[in-house]
Short mmCIF file of C-alpha atoms and ligand atoms in Angstrom, two decimals:
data_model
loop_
_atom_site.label_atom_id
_atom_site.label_comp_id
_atom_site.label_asym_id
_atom_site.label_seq_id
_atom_site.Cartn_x
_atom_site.Cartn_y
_atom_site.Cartn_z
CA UNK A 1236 81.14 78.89 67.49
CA UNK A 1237 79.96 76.03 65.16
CA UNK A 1238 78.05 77.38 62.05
CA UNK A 1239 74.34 77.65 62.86
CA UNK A 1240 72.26 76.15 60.03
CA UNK A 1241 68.92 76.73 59.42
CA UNK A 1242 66.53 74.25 61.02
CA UNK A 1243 65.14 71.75 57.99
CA UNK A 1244 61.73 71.21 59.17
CA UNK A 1245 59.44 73.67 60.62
CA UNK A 1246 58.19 71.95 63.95
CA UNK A 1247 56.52 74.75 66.06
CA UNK A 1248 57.55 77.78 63.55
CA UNK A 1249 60.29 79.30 66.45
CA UNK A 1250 63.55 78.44 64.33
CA UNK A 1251 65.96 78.11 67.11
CA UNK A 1252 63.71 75.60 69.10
CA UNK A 1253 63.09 73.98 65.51
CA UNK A 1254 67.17 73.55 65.15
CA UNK A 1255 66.63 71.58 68.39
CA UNK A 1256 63.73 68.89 67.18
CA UNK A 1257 65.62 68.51 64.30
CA UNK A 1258 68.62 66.92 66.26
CA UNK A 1259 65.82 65.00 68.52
CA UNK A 1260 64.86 63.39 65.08
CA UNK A 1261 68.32 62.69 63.58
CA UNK A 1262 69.73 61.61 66.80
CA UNK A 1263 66.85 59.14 67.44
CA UNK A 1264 67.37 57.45 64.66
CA UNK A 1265 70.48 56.60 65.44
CA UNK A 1266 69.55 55.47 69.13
CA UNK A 1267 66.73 53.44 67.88
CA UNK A 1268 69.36 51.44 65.79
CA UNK A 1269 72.17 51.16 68.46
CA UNK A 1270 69.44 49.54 70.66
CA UNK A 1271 69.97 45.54 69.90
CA UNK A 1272 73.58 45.95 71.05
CA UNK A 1273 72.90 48.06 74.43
CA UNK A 1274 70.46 46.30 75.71
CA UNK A 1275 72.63 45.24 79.01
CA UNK A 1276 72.88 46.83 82.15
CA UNK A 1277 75.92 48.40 82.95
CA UNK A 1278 77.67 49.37 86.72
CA UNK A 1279 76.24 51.64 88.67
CA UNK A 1280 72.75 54.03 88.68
CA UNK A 1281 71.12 57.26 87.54
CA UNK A 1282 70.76 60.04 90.28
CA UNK A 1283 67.50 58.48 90.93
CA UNK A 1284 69.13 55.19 92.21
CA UNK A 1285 67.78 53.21 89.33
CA UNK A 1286 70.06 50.66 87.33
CA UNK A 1287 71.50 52.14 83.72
CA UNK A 1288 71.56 50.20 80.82
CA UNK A 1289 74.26 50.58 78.56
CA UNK A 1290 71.78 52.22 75.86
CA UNK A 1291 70.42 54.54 78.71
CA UNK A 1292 74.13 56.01 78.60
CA UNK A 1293 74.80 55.85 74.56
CA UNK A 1294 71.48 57.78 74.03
CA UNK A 1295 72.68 60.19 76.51
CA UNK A 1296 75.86 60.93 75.54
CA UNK A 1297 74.19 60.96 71.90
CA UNK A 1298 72.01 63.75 72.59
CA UNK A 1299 74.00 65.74 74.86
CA UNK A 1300 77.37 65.98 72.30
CA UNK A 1301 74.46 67.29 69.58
CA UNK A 1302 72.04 69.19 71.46
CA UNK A 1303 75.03 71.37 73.29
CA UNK A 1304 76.64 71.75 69.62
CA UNK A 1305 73.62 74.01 68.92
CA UNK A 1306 73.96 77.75 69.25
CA UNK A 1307 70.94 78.47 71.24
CA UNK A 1308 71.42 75.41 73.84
CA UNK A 1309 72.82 77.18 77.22
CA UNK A 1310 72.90 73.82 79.28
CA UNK A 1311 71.37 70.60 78.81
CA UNK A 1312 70.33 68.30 81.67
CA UNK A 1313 69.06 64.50 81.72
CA UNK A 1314 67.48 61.99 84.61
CA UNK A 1315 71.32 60.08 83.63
CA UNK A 1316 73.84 63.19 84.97
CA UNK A 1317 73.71 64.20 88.32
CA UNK A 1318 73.89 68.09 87.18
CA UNK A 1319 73.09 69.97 84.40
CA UNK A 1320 76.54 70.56 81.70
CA UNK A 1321 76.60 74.04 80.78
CA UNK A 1322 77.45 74.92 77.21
CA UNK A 1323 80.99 76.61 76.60
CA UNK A 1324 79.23 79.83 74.73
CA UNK A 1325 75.77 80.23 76.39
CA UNK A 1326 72.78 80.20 74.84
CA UNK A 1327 69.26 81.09 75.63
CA UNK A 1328 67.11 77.82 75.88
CA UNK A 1329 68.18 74.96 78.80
CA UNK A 1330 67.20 71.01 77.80
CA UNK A 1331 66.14 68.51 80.08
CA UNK A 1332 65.98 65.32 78.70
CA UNK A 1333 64.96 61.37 79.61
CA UNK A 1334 66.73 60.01 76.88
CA UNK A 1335 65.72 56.78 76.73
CA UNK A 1336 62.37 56.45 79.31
CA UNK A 1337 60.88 53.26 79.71
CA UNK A 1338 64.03 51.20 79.08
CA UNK A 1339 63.28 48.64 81.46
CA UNK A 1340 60.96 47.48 78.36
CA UNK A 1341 63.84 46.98 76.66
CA UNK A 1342 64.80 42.94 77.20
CA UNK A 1343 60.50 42.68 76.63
CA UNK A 1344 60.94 44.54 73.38
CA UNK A 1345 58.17 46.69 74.41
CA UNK A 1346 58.13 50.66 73.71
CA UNK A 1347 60.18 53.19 74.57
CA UNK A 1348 60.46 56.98 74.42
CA UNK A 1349 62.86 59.88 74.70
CA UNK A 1350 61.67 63.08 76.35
CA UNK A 1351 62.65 66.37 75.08
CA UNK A 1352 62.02 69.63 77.27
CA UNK A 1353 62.83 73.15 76.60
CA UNK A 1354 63.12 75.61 79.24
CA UNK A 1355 63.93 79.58 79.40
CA UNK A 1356 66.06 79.13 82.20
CA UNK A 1357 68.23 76.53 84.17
CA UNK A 1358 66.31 73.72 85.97
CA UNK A 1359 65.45 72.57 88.31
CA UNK A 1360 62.54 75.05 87.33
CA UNK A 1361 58.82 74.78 86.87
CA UNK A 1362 56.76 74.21 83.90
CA UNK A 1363 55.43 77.92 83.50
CA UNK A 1364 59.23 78.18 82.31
CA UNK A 1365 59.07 75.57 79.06
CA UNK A 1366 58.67 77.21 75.80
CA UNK A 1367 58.15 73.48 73.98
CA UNK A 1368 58.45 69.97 74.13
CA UNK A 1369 58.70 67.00 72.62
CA UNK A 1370 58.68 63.29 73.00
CA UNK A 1371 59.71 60.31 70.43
CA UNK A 1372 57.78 56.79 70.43
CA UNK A 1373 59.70 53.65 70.18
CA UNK A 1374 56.91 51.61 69.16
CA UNK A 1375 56.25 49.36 65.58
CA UNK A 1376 56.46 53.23 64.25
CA UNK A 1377 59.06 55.58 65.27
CA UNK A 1378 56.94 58.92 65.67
CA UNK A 1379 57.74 62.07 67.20
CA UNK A 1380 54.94 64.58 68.99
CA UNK A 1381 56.01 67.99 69.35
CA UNK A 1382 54.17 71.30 71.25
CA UNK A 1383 54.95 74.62 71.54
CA UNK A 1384 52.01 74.55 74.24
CA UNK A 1385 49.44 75.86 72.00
CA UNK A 1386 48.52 72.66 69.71
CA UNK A 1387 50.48 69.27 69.02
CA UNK A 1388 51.33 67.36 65.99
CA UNK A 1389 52.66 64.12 65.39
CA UNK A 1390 54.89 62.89 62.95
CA UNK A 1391 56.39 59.57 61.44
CA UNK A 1392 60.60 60.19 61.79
CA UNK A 1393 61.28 56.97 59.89
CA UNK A 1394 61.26 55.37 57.52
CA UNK A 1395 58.36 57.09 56.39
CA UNK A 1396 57.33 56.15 52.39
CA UNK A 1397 56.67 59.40 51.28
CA UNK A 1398 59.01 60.99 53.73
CA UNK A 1399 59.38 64.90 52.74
CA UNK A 1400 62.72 66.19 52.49
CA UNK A 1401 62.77 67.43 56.18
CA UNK A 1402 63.04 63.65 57.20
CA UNK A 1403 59.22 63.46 58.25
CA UNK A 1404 55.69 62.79 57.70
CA UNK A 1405 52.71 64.55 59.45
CA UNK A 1406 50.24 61.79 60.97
CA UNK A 1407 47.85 63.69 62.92
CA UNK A 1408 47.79 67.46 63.44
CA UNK A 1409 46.79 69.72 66.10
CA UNK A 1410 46.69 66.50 68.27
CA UNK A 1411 43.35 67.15 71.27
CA UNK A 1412 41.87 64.59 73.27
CA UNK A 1413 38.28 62.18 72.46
CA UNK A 1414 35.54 63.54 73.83
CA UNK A 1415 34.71 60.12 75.03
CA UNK A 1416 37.56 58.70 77.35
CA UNK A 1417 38.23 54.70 77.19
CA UNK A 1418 41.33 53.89 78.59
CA UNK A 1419 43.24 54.40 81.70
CA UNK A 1420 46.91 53.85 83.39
CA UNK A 1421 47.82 54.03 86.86
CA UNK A 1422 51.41 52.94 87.82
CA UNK A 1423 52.90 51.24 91.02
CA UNK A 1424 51.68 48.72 92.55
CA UNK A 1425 47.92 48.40 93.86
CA UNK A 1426 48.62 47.70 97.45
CA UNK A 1427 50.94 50.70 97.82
CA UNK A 1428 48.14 52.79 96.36
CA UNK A 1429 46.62 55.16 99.19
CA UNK A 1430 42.97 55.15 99.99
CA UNK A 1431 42.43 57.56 97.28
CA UNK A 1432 44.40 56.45 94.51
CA UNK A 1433 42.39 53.25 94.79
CA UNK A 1434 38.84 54.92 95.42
CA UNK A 1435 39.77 57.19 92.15
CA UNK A 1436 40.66 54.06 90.17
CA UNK A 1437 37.01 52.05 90.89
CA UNK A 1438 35.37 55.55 90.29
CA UNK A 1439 37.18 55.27 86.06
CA UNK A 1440 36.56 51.35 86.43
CA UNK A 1441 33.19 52.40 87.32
CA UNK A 1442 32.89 54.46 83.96
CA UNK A 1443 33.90 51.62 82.20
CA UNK A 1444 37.42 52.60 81.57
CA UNK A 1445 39.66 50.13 80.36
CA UNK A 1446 43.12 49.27 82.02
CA UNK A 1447 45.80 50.08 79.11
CA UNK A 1448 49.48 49.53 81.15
CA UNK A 1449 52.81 48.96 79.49
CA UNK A 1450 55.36 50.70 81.57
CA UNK A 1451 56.84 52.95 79.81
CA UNK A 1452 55.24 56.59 80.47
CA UNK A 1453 55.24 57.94 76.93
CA UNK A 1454 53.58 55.02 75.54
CA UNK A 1455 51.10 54.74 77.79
CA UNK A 1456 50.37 58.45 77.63
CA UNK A 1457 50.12 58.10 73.71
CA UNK A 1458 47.27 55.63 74.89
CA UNK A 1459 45.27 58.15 76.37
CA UNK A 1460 45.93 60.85 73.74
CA UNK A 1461 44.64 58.90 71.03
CA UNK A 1462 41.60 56.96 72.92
CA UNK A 1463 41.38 59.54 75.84
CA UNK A 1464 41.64 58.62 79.55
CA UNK A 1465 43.65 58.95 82.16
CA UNK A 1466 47.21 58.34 82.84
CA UNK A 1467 48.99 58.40 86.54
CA UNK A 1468 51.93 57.33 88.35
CA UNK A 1469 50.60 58.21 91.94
CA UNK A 1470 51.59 59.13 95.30
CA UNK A 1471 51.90 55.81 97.51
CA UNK A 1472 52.23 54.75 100.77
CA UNK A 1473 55.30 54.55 101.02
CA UNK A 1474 56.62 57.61 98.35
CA UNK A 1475 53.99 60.33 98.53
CA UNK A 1476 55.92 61.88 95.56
CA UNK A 1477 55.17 58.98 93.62
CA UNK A 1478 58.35 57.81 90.82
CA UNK A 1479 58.38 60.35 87.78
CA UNK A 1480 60.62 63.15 87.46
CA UNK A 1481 58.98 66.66 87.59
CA UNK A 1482 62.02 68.11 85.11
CA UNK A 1483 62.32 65.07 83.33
CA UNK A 1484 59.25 63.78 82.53
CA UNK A 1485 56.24 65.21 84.04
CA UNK A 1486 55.90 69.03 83.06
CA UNK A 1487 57.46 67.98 79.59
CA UNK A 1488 54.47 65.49 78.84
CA UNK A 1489 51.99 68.10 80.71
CA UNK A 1490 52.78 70.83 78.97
CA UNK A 1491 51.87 68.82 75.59
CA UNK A 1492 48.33 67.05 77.50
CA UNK A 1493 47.32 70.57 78.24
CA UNK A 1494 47.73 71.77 74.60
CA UNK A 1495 46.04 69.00 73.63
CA UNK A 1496 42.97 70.07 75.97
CA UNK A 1497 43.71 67.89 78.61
CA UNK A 1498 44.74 68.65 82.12
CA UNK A 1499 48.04 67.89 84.10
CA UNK A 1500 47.62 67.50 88.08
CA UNK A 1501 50.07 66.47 91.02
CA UNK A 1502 47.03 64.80 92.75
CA UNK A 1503 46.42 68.20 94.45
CA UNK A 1504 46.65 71.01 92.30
CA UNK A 1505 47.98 71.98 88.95
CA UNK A 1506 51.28 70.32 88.21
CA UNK A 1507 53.07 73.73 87.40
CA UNK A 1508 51.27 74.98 90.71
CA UNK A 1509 54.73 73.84 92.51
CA UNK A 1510 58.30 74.55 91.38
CA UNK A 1511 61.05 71.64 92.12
CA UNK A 1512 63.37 71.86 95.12
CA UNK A 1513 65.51 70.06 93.31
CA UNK A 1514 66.87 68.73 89.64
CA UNK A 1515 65.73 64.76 90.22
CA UNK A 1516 62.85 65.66 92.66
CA UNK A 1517 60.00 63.57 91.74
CA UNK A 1518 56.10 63.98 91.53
CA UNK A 1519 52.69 62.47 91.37
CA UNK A 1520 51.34 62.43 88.08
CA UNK A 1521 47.48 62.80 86.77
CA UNK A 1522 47.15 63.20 82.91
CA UNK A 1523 44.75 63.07 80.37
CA UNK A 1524 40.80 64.67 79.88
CA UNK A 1525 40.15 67.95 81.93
CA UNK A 1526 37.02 66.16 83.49
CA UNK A 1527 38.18 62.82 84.64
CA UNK A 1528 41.57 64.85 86.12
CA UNK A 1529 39.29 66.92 88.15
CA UNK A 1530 37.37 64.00 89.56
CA UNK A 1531 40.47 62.63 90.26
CA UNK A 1532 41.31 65.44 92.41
CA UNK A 1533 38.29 65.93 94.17
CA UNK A 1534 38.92 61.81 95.15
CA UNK A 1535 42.41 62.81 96.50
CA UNK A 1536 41.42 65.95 98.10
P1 FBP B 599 62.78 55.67 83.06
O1 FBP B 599 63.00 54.39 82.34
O2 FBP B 599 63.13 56.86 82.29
O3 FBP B 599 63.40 55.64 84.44
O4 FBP B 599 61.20 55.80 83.24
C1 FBP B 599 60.58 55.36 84.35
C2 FBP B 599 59.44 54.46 83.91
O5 FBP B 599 59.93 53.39 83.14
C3 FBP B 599 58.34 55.18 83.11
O6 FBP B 599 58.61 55.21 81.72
C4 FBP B 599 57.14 54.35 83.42
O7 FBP B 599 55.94 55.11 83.37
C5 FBP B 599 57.42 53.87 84.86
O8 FBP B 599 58.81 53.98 85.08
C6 FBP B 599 57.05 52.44 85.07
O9 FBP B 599 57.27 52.19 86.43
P2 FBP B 599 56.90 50.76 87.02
O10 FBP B 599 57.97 49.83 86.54
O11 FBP B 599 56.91 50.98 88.52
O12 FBP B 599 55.53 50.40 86.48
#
């Protein structure tokens, strides 16, 4: 049993799930600078048929060795292993991860993410079941935004002047949504959109929203918490379930849209309406303001 220090920062105020952001902050450091030399692909492809890149695996293997070294880990899963790896002496909480999302921006040197999500039990398993999460920006800053579903912060991880001695600095707490909505980010590509997708995208064009698309889900996201909006990657034609993981990388970033007094729909319903079938299933995506989410919806519907 390795010796269980106390966490050093106080992220949501639930030590054990604090241990686990502190690793996410350490360990991101650390992929952030391995990322010059891993930016090739390498053989093969994650579950989802999608090409790895050799820092897709090294962040991977990163986290996993650390985050199962914790006491309270019982399994931790990522959108890189086919199935989840089970810790050798249990443990209450069960991590899903994306470790490195977006890293197709990689050879563009545009930004990244890693996506942290803490669940009560095993997954595949639906949102009502995560007790926090947490995602780290790759951008010009390296920032982390954590929830514990009730409020969200954001901090600077590195490099931070007057960095405390728990490796961070608080940039903007208790994290909600503008009132007044700007931006917006549908993914795939407009002729696969449905009927709806595309009548729900001239309705926000028609509000004036502005187009704000970089491919890479947590920085676009960040987009629409700061300026407010809407973010989706949506059914189309030809995959109704659209192309972002429900474990992975939708219910994580929900969870913290809805504490920040947002909404988070599938297109049809709530997004933790539905449990997964399946550890890699996917799902359509709607984030961002309650209001623009519901007309959204009612569009779809
Ligand atoms: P991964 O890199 O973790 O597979 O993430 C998938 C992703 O890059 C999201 O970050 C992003 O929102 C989406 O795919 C972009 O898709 P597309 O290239 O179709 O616009």
């Amino acid at each position: 049993m390795s010796q269980q220090l106390p966490p050093s920062a106080d992220w949501i105020g639930h030590p054990t799930v604090d241990a686990v952001f502190d690793v996410v902050r350490d360990t991101a450091a650390e992929v952030r600078e391995a990322l010059p030399e891993r930016r090739a692909y390498v053989e093969g492809h994650n579950p989802s048929g999608e090409k790895v890149r050799a820092a897709d695996e090294y962040a991977d293997e990163l986290f996993c060795e650390r985050l199962l070294a914790l006491d309270s880990v019982g399994s931790y899963a990522s959108e890189e292993r086919q199935s989840a790896r089970e810790a050798d002496d249990g443990g209450e909480y069960h991590l899903a991860l994306d470790p490195l999302d977006g890293s197709s921006n990689l050879t563009s040197n545009n930004p990244m993410g890693t996506i942290v999500s803490v669940y009560d039990e095993p997954v595949p398993t639906g949102g009502d079941h995560l007790v926090a999460a947490a995602f780290v920006l790759y951008g010009p800053n390296t920032t982390m935004v954590v929830s514990d579903g009730d409020s969200v912060d954001e901090y600077l991880i590195e490099g931070a002047a007057d960095e405390g001695d728990d490796g961070r600095k608080l940039l903007r707490e208790d994290l909600t949504l503008p009132d007044d909505p700007t931006v917006y980010a549908f993914g795939g590509r407009r002729p696969d959109w449905t009927d709806g997708v595309t009548a729900a995208v001239e309705d926000l064009e028609a509000d004036r929203l502005k187009l704000r698309y970089g491919g890479a889900f947590i920085a676009d996201v960040m987009q629409v918490l700061t300026h407010g909006g809407v973010f989706a990657y949506p059914e189309l034609t030809d995959s109704p379930e659209g192309k972002l993981r429900y474990c992975f990388e939708c219910a994580p970033v929900g969870f913290v849209v809805e504490a920040a007094g947002g909404r988070a729909s599938d297109g049809y319903g709530d997004l933790f309406g539905t449990d997964p079938d399946r550890l890699h299933a996917r799902s359509p995506v709607y984030l961002g303001n309650e209001e623009l989410v519901d007309r959204v919806e009612a569009t779809l519907s």
